[in-house]
PDB file of C-alpha atoms and ligand atoms in Angstrom:
ATOM      1  CA  UNK A 240     122.239  30.214 116.394  1.00 57.00           C
ATOM      2  CA  UNK A 241     121.803  31.702 112.841  1.00 62.00           C
ATOM      3  CA  UNK A 242     123.516  34.889 111.704  1.00 74.00           C
ATOM      4  CA  UNK A 243     120.976  37.509 110.933  1.00 77.00           C
ATOM      5  CA  UNK A 244     121.590  40.961 109.573  1.00 74.00           C
ATOM      6  CA  UNK A 245     121.492  43.456 112.499  1.00 80.00           C
ATOM      7  CA  UNK A 246     118.745  46.015 112.781  1.00 83.00           C
ATOM      8  CA  UNK A 247     117.881  48.581 115.464  1.00 87.00           C
ATOM      9  CA  UNK A 248     114.992  47.330 117.460  1.00 82.00           C
ATOM     10  CA  UNK A 249     113.483  50.817 118.180  1.00 83.00           C
ATOM     11  CA  UNK A 250     113.691  51.943 114.591  1.00 89.00           C
ATOM     12  CA  UNK A 251     111.985  48.748 113.538  1.00 85.00           C
ATOM     13  CA  UNK A 252     109.139  49.306 116.222  1.00 83.00           C
ATOM     14  CA  UNK A 253     108.674  52.876 114.914  1.00 86.00           C
ATOM     15  CA  UNK A 254     108.569  51.694 111.309  1.00 89.00           C
ATOM     16  CA  UNK A 255     106.131  49.016 111.886  1.00 86.00           C
ATOM     17  CA  UNK A 256     103.921  51.163 114.102  1.00 85.00           C
ATOM     18  CA  UNK A 257     103.458  53.399 111.050  1.00 89.00           C
ATOM     19  CA  UNK A 258     101.931  50.301 109.292  1.00 92.00           C
ATOM     20  CA  UNK A 259      99.305  49.679 111.922  1.00 91.00           C
ATOM     21  CA  UNK A 260      95.750  50.925 110.917  1.00 89.00           C
ATOM     22  CA  UNK A 261      94.572  54.401 112.126  1.00 87.00           C
ATOM     23  CA  UNK A 262      91.794  52.689 113.892  1.00 84.00           C
ATOM     24  CA  UNK A 263      94.210  50.857 116.335  1.00 84.00           C
ATOM     25  CA  UNK A 264      95.965  54.266 117.229  1.00 81.00           C
ATOM     26  CA  UNK A 265      92.498  55.751 117.907  1.00 80.00           C
ATOM     27  CA  UNK A 266      91.817  53.182 120.643  1.00 80.00           C
ATOM     28  CA  UNK A 267      94.096  55.208 122.862  1.00 75.00           C
ATOM     29  CA  UNK A 268      91.669  57.965 122.832  1.00 69.00           C
ATOM     30  CA  UNK A 269      88.512  55.923 123.052  1.00 63.00           C
ATOM     31  CA  UNK A 270      86.606  57.238 126.139  1.00 55.00           C
ATOM     32  CA  UNK A 271      88.796  56.998 129.255  1.00 55.00           C
ATOM     33  CA  UNK A 272      86.951  59.500 131.405  1.00 44.00           C
ATOM     34  CA  UNK A 273      88.467  57.182 133.893  1.00 56.00           C
ATOM     35  CA  UNK A 274      90.265  56.434 137.227  1.00 57.00           C
ATOM     36  CA  UNK A 275      93.944  55.780 136.975  1.00 57.00           C
ATOM     37  CA  UNK A 276      94.241  52.885 134.475  1.00 61.00           C
ATOM     38  CA  UNK A 277      96.644  49.891 134.296  1.00 68.00           C
ATOM     39  CA  UNK A 278      98.884  49.425 131.311  1.00 86.00           C
ATOM     40  CA  UNK A 279      96.982  48.271 128.260  1.00 92.00           C
ATOM     41  CA  UNK A 280      97.857  45.485 125.834  1.00 94.00           C
ATOM     42  CA  UNK A 281      98.855  48.335 123.539  1.00 91.00           C
ATOM     43  CA  UNK A 282      98.379  48.653 119.632  1.00 91.00           C
ATOM     44  CA  UNK A 283     100.470  45.659 118.617  1.00 90.00           C
ATOM     45  CA  UNK A 284      98.633  43.047 120.684  1.00 95.00           C
ATOM     46  CA  UNK A 285      95.296  44.920 120.041  1.00 95.00           C
ATOM     47  CA  UNK A 286      96.012  44.428 116.101  1.00 95.00           C
ATOM     48  CA  UNK A 287      97.117  40.784 116.782  1.00 97.00           C
ATOM     49  CA  UNK A 288      93.857  39.888 118.533  1.00 97.00           C
ATOM     50  CA  UNK A 289      91.881  41.674 115.716  1.00 96.00           C
ATOM     51  CA  UNK A 290      93.585  39.605 113.045  1.00 97.00           C
ATOM     52  CA  UNK A 291      93.033  36.398 115.108  1.00 98.00           C
ATOM     53  CA  UNK A 292      89.312  37.279 115.497  1.00 98.00           C
ATOM     54  CA  UNK A 293      88.921  37.925 111.872  1.00 98.00           C
ATOM     55  CA  UNK A 294      90.551  34.485 110.970  1.00 98.00           C
ATOM     56  CA  UNK A 295      88.975  32.431 113.763  1.00 97.00           C
ATOM     57  CA  UNK A 296      85.538  34.128 113.811  1.00 98.00           C
ATOM     58  CA  UNK A 297      84.770  32.900 117.438  1.00 98.00           C
ATOM     59  CA  UNK A 298      81.211  32.963 118.607  1.00 98.00           C
ATOM     60  CA  UNK A 299      82.290  33.811 122.125  1.00 98.00           C
ATOM     61  CA  UNK A 300      85.539  35.410 123.505  1.00 98.00           C
ATOM     62  CA  UNK A 301      86.597  35.761 127.111  1.00 99.00           C
ATOM     63  CA  UNK A 302      88.965  38.277 128.576  1.00 98.00           C
ATOM     64  CA  UNK A 303      90.545  38.208 132.121  1.00 98.00           C
ATOM     65  CA  UNK A 304      91.377  41.831 133.248  1.00 98.00           C
ATOM     66  CA  UNK A 305      89.291  44.561 131.601  1.00 97.00           C
ATOM     67  CA  UNK A 306      90.760  47.636 133.280  1.00 95.00           C
ATOM     68  CA  UNK A 307      89.065  50.540 131.425  1.00 94.00           C
ATOM     69  CA  UNK A 308      88.281  48.627 128.287  1.00 95.00           C
ATOM     70  CA  UNK A 309      91.043  49.330 125.737  1.00 95.00           C
ATOM     71  CA  UNK A 310      91.538  45.643 124.786  1.00 96.00           C
ATOM     72  CA  UNK A 311      87.882  44.821 125.119  1.00 97.00           C
ATOM     73  CA  UNK A 312      87.027  47.553 122.731  1.00 96.00           C
ATOM     74  CA  UNK A 313      89.698  46.426 120.274  1.00 96.00           C
ATOM     75  CA  UNK A 314      88.318  42.892 120.391  1.00 97.00           C
ATOM     76  CA  UNK A 315      84.696  44.052 120.539  1.00 98.00           C
ATOM     77  CA  UNK A 316      85.043  45.918 117.221  1.00 96.00           C
ATOM     78  CA  UNK A 317      86.259  42.808 115.391  1.00 97.00           C
ATOM     79  CA  UNK A 318      83.711  40.523 117.069  1.00 98.00           C
ATOM     80  CA  UNK A 319      80.938  42.823 116.075  1.00 98.00           C
ATOM     81  CA  UNK A 320      81.931  42.344 112.451  1.00 97.00           C
ATOM     82  CA  UNK A 321      82.009  38.508 112.785  1.00 98.00           C
ATOM     83  CA  UNK A 322      78.991  38.167 114.915  1.00 98.00           C
ATOM     84  CA  UNK A 323      80.670  37.207 118.149  1.00 98.00           C
ATOM     85  CA  UNK A 324      80.447  38.340 121.714  1.00 98.00           C
ATOM     86  CA  UNK A 325      82.965  39.117 124.461  1.00 98.00           C
ATOM     87  CA  UNK A 326      82.788  38.483 128.335  1.00 98.00           C
ATOM     88  CA  UNK A 327      85.339  40.519 130.116  1.00 98.00           C
ATOM     89  CA  UNK A 328      86.078  40.172 133.825  1.00 98.00           C
ATOM     90  CA  UNK A 329      87.382  42.961 136.125  1.00 98.00           C
ATOM     91  CA  UNK A 330      87.871  42.731 139.866  1.00 98.00           C
ATOM     92  CA  UNK A 331      87.981  46.558 140.449  1.00 97.00           C
ATOM     93  CA  UNK A 332      84.435  48.002 140.368  1.00 98.00           C
ATOM     94  CA  UNK A 333      85.649  51.550 139.609  1.00 96.00           C
ATOM     95  CA  UNK A 334      87.648  50.411 136.584  1.00 95.00           C
ATOM     96  CA  UNK A 335      84.827  48.193 135.463  1.00 96.00           C
ATOM     97  CA  UNK A 336      82.339  51.008 135.542  1.00 96.00           C
ATOM     98  CA  UNK A 337      84.683  53.145 133.481  1.00 94.00           C
ATOM     99  CA  UNK A 338      85.031  50.359 130.987  1.00 95.00           C
ATOM    100  CA  UNK A 339      81.367  50.011 130.740  1.00 97.00           C
ATOM    101  CA  UNK A 340      81.061  53.750 130.004  1.00 96.00           C
ATOM    102  CA  UNK A 341      83.808  53.523 127.390  1.00 94.00           C
ATOM    103  CA  UNK A 342      82.329  50.426 125.852  1.00 96.00           C
ATOM    104  CA  UNK A 343      78.899  52.093 125.552  1.00 96.00           C
ATOM    105  CA  UNK A 344      80.456  55.185 123.948  1.00 94.00           C
ATOM    106  CA  UNK A 345      82.164  52.904 121.499  1.00 94.00           C
ATOM    107  CA  UNK A 346      78.757  51.496 120.498  1.00 96.00           C
ATOM    108  CA  UNK A 347      79.698  47.995 121.750  1.00 97.00           C
ATOM    109  CA  UNK A 348      77.277  47.568 124.690  1.00 98.00           C
ATOM    110  CA  UNK A 349      75.470  44.763 122.774  1.00 98.00           C
ATOM    111  CA  UNK A 350      78.818  42.929 122.086  1.00 98.00           C
ATOM    112  CA  UNK A 351      80.618  43.146 125.339  1.00 98.00           C
ATOM    113  CA  UNK A 352      79.539  42.080 128.825  1.00 98.00           C
ATOM    114  CA  UNK A 353      81.676  43.387 131.657  1.00 98.00           C
ATOM    115  CA  UNK A 354      81.480  41.090 134.669  1.00 98.00           C
ATOM    116  CA  UNK A 355      82.605  42.639 138.037  1.00 98.00           C
ATOM    117  CA  UNK A 356      84.083  39.908 140.125  1.00 98.00           C
ATOM    118  CA  UNK A 357      87.213  37.926 140.806  1.00 98.00           C
ATOM    119  CA  UNK A 358      87.973  36.129 137.598  1.00 98.00           C
ATOM    120  CA  UNK A 359      89.139  33.044 139.682  1.00 98.00           C
ATOM    121  CA  UNK A 360      85.550  32.755 140.868  1.00 98.00           C
ATOM    122  CA  UNK A 361      83.982  33.650 137.489  1.00 98.00           C
ATOM    123  CA  UNK A 362      85.866  31.037 135.322  1.00 98.00           C
ATOM    124  CA  UNK A 363      85.050  28.272 137.939  1.00 98.00           C
ATOM    125  CA  UNK A 364      81.340  28.853 137.317  1.00 97.00           C
ATOM    126  CA  UNK A 365      81.373  29.369 133.509  1.00 98.00           C
ATOM    127  CA  UNK A 366      79.400  26.747 131.562  1.00 96.00           C
ATOM    128  CA  UNK A 367      80.008  27.786 127.999  1.00 97.00           C
ATOM    129  CA  UNK A 368      83.252  27.375 126.038  1.00 98.00           C
ATOM    130  CA  UNK A 369      85.230  30.005 124.167  1.00 98.00           C
ATOM    131  CA  UNK A 370      86.993  30.211 120.744  1.00 98.00           C
ATOM    132  CA  UNK A 371      89.421  32.885 122.081  1.00 98.00           C
ATOM    133  CA  UNK A 372      90.646  33.783 125.578  1.00 98.00           C
ATOM    134  CA  UNK A 373      92.785  36.798 126.308  1.00 98.00           C
ATOM    135  CA  UNK A 374      94.689  36.446 129.665  1.00 98.00           C
ATOM    136  CA  UNK A 375      95.666  39.963 130.877  1.00 98.00           C
ATOM    137  CA  UNK A 376      94.642  39.886 134.558  1.00 98.00           C
ATOM    138  CA  UNK A 377      96.743  39.469 137.703  1.00 97.00           C
ATOM    139  CA  UNK A 378     100.113  37.969 136.775  1.00 96.00           C
ATOM    140  CA  UNK A 379     100.185  35.977 140.061  1.00 96.00           C
ATOM    141  CA  UNK A 380      97.024  34.241 138.903  1.00 98.00           C
ATOM    142  CA  UNK A 381      98.224  33.174 135.366  1.00 98.00           C
ATOM    143  CA  UNK A 382      99.659  29.780 136.313  1.00 98.00           C
ATOM    144  CA  UNK A 383      96.836  28.925 138.693  1.00 98.00           C
ATOM    145  CA  UNK A 384      94.256  29.769 136.048  1.00 98.00           C
ATOM    146  CA  UNK A 385      95.789  28.026 133.180  1.00 98.00           C
ATOM    147  CA  UNK A 386      94.029  24.526 133.459  1.00 98.00           C
ATOM    148  CA  UNK A 387      90.749  26.016 133.765  1.00 98.00           C
ATOM    149  CA  UNK A 388      91.218  28.302 130.887  1.00 98.00           C
ATOM    150  CA  UNK A 389      92.384  25.466 128.633  1.00 98.00           C
ATOM    151  CA  UNK A 390      89.348  23.519 129.643  1.00 98.00           C
ATOM    152  CA  UNK A 391      87.087  26.501 128.686  1.00 98.00           C
ATOM    153  CA  UNK A 392      88.765  26.722 125.202  1.00 98.00           C
ATOM    154  CA  UNK A 393      86.969  25.051 122.249  1.00 97.00           C
ATOM    155  CA  UNK A 394      89.255  22.714 120.387  1.00 96.00           C
ATOM    156  CA  UNK A 395      91.393  24.735 117.997  1.00 97.00           C
ATOM    157  CA  UNK A 396      90.616  27.682 120.208  1.00 98.00           C
ATOM    158  CA  UNK A 397      93.213  30.233 120.977  1.00 98.00           C
ATOM    159  CA  UNK A 398      94.735  31.423 124.279  1.00 98.00           C
ATOM    160  CA  UNK A 399      96.360  34.877 124.057  1.00 98.00           C
ATOM    161  CA  UNK A 400      98.508  35.716 127.033  1.00 98.00           C
ATOM    162  CA  UNK A 401      99.921  39.305 127.445  1.00 97.00           C
ATOM    163  CA  UNK A 402     103.145  40.283 129.251  1.00 96.00           C
ATOM    164  CA  UNK A 403     105.124  37.051 128.736  1.00 97.00           C
ATOM    165  CA  UNK A 404     108.335  38.948 128.260  1.00 96.00           C
ATOM    166  CA  UNK A 405     108.325  40.206 131.896  1.00 94.00           C
ATOM    167  CA  UNK A 406     111.152  37.767 132.785  1.00 95.00           C
ATOM    168  CA  UNK A 407     113.613  39.681 130.560  1.00 94.00           C
ATOM    169  CA  UNK A 408     112.222  43.228 130.875  1.00 91.00           C
ATOM    170  CA  UNK A 409     113.302  45.905 133.316  1.00 88.00           C
ATOM    171  CA  UNK A 410     110.154  46.407 135.480  1.00 85.00           C
ATOM    172  CA  UNK A 411     109.630  48.365 138.782  1.00 86.00           C
ATOM    173  CA  UNK A 412     110.873  46.704 142.007  1.00 87.00           C
ATOM    174  CA  UNK A 413     107.432  46.158 143.208  1.00 84.00           C
ATOM    175  CA  UNK A 414     106.469  44.139 140.220  1.00 82.00           C
ATOM    176  CA  UNK A 415     109.688  41.947 140.214  1.00 88.00           C
ATOM    177  CA  UNK A 416     107.899  38.945 141.611  1.00 91.00           C
ATOM    178  CA  UNK A 417     105.978  38.889 138.247  1.00 93.00           C
ATOM    179  CA  UNK A 418     109.131  38.024 136.453  1.00 94.00           C
ATOM    180  CA  UNK A 419     109.235  34.822 138.340  1.00 94.00           C
ATOM    181  CA  UNK A 420     105.533  34.195 137.979  1.00 96.00           C
ATOM    182  CA  UNK A 421     105.798  34.760 134.153  1.00 97.00           C
ATOM    183  CA  UNK A 422     108.845  32.489 133.851  1.00 97.00           C
ATOM    184  CA  UNK A 423     107.004  29.627 135.504  1.00 98.00           C
ATOM    185  CA  UNK A 424     104.033  30.473 133.338  1.00 98.00           C
ATOM    186  CA  UNK A 425     105.998  30.373 130.100  1.00 98.00           C
ATOM    187  CA  UNK A 426     107.482  27.017 130.993  1.00 98.00           C
ATOM    188  CA  UNK A 427     103.920  25.644 131.671  1.00 98.00           C
ATOM    189  CA  UNK A 428     102.917  26.716 128.263  1.00 98.00           C
ATOM    190  CA  UNK A 429     105.961  25.151 126.693  1.00 98.00           C
ATOM    191  CA  UNK A 430     105.422  21.812 128.542  1.00 98.00           C
ATOM    192  CA  UNK A 431     101.598  21.675 128.087  1.00 98.00           C
ATOM    193  CA  UNK A 432     100.663  18.628 126.119  1.00 97.00           C
ATOM    194  CA  UNK A 433      97.336  20.036 124.982  1.00 98.00           C
ATOM    195  CA  UNK A 434      98.750  23.448 123.672  1.00 98.00           C
ATOM    196  CA  UNK A 435     100.973  24.500 120.935  1.00 98.00           C
ATOM    197  CA  UNK A 436     102.496  27.980 121.677  1.00 98.00           C
ATOM    198  CA  UNK A 437     104.334  30.844 119.886  1.00 98.00           C
ATOM    199  CA  UNK A 438     105.868  33.628 121.873  1.00 98.00           C
ATOM    200  CA  UNK A 439     106.127  37.065 119.962  1.00 96.00           C
ATOM    201  CA  UNK A 440     108.163  40.083 121.020  1.00 92.00           C
ATOM    202  CA  UNK A 441     105.501  42.711 120.534  1.00 91.00           C
ATOM    203  CA  UNK A 442     104.312  44.955 123.176  1.00 89.00           C
ATOM    204  CA  UNK A 443     105.203  43.461 126.531  1.00 91.00           C
ATOM    205  CA  UNK A 444     105.552  40.063 124.744  1.00 95.00           C
ATOM    206  CA  UNK A 445     102.505  38.032 123.919  1.00 97.00           C
ATOM    207  CA  UNK A 446     102.019  34.181 123.642  1.00 98.00           C
ATOM    208  CA  UNK A 447      99.480  32.659 121.191  1.00 98.00           C
ATOM    209  CA  UNK A 448      98.546  29.132 122.145  1.00 98.00           C
ATOM    210  CA  UNK A 449      96.219  26.843 120.141  1.00 98.00           C
ATOM    211  CA  UNK A 450      94.265  24.007 121.890  1.00 98.00           C
ATOM    212  CA  UNK A 451      95.273  20.905 120.227  1.00 97.00           C
ATOM    213  CA  UNK A 452      92.499  18.428 119.284  1.00 85.00           C
ATOM    214  CA  UNK A 453      93.626  15.454 121.372  1.00 67.00           C
TER     215      UNK A 453
HETATM  216  C1  SAM B 215      96.862  44.906 132.750  1.00 76.08           C
HETATM  217  S1  SAM B 215      95.355  45.395 133.289  1.00 76.08           S
HETATM  218  C2  SAM B 215      94.280  44.902 131.886  1.00 76.08           C
HETATM  219  C3  SAM B 215      94.486  45.799 130.833  1.00 76.08           C
HETATM  220  C4  SAM B 215      93.433  45.574 129.704  1.00 76.08           C
HETATM  221  N1  SAM B 215      93.322  44.305 129.293  1.00 76.08           N
HETATM  222  C5  SAM B 215      93.699  46.584 128.489  1.00 76.08           C
HETATM  223  O1  SAM B 215      94.488  46.115 127.732  1.00 76.08           O
HETATM  224  O2  SAM B 215      93.149  47.625 128.459  1.00 76.08           O
HETATM  225  C6  SAM B 215      95.039  44.140 134.482  1.00 76.08           C
HETATM  226  C7  SAM B 215      93.602  44.149 134.995  1.00 76.08           C
HETATM  227  O3  SAM B 215      93.336  42.974 135.794  1.00 76.08           O
HETATM  228  C8  SAM B 215      92.498  43.301 136.956  1.00 76.08           C
HETATM  229  N2  SAM B 215      92.460  42.179 137.852  1.00 76.08           N
HETATM  230  C9  SAM B 215      93.513  41.807 138.782  1.00 76.08           C
HETATM  231  N3  SAM B 215      93.138  40.649 139.314  1.00 76.08           N
HETATM  232  C10 SAM B 215      91.973  40.287 138.843  1.00 76.08           C
HETATM  233  C11 SAM B 215      91.102  39.198 139.146  1.00 76.08           C
HETATM  234  N4  SAM B 215      91.423  38.277 140.150  1.00 76.08           N
HETATM  235  N5  SAM B 215      89.956  39.186 138.504  1.00 76.08           N
HETATM  236  C12 SAM B 215      89.591  39.995 137.502  1.00 76.08           C
HETATM  237  N6  SAM B 215      90.399  41.101 137.246  1.00 76.08           N
HETATM  238  C13 SAM B 215      91.553  41.227 137.889  1.00 76.08           C
HETATM  239  C14 SAM B 215      93.209  44.574 137.306  1.00 76.08           C
HETATM  240  O4  SAM B 215      92.269  45.210 138.300  1.00 76.08           O
HETATM  241  C15 SAM B 215      93.533  45.184 136.106  1.00 76.08           C
HETATM  242  O5  SAM B 215      92.538  46.204 135.841  1.00 76.08           O
END
């Protein structure tokens, strides 16, 4: 283990947060005349997917778990600039309707399609491939969905997975089983012969996996 100069993690977060663009912070206020919402990917991961979209310029992106549209709007803004589209899947009709409203208010209705259904069923029926996929749905489904999501990725496409630091985070008792689920999922990413993955300690932890061309 290399010796690195110590720094205070929270001060570093605050310092780096000030470097994020104003646009990303404004996402928090975007729409949200909404029912109780689930935690979002937050500004760090929003900024990360933006950068990845500008670099990769995917024609199509897919998101599992829309909630009220925070991450979809973040991705939609970047996709609009590069000429891509987003399909985002939400199982809860009330959240999905709120997302549609927020997306429309953000002027992104032409870029983002919200599909209201169980993502397990939706991904089984998809016929097109995607340059970028964001997995932020039910943590219990991450492992089960992995083979199909890799299949749906274009070669050199990116799978971005949120919440990968759950195994080492203090989370509420009712969500404890997700620590185990994410532990297994992280191992599956690590062992996957068709993926190369980096785990980043931003937000609740995010993994970026590239589909290898083999
Ligand atoms: C963490 S939230 C997503 C937050 C969103 N990505 C954001 O950053 O704004 C997870 C969402 O996945 C949805 N979800 C859970 N199981 C699902 C399933 N089987 N299919 C589609 N969506 C699902 C939940 O209803 C919830 O809204």
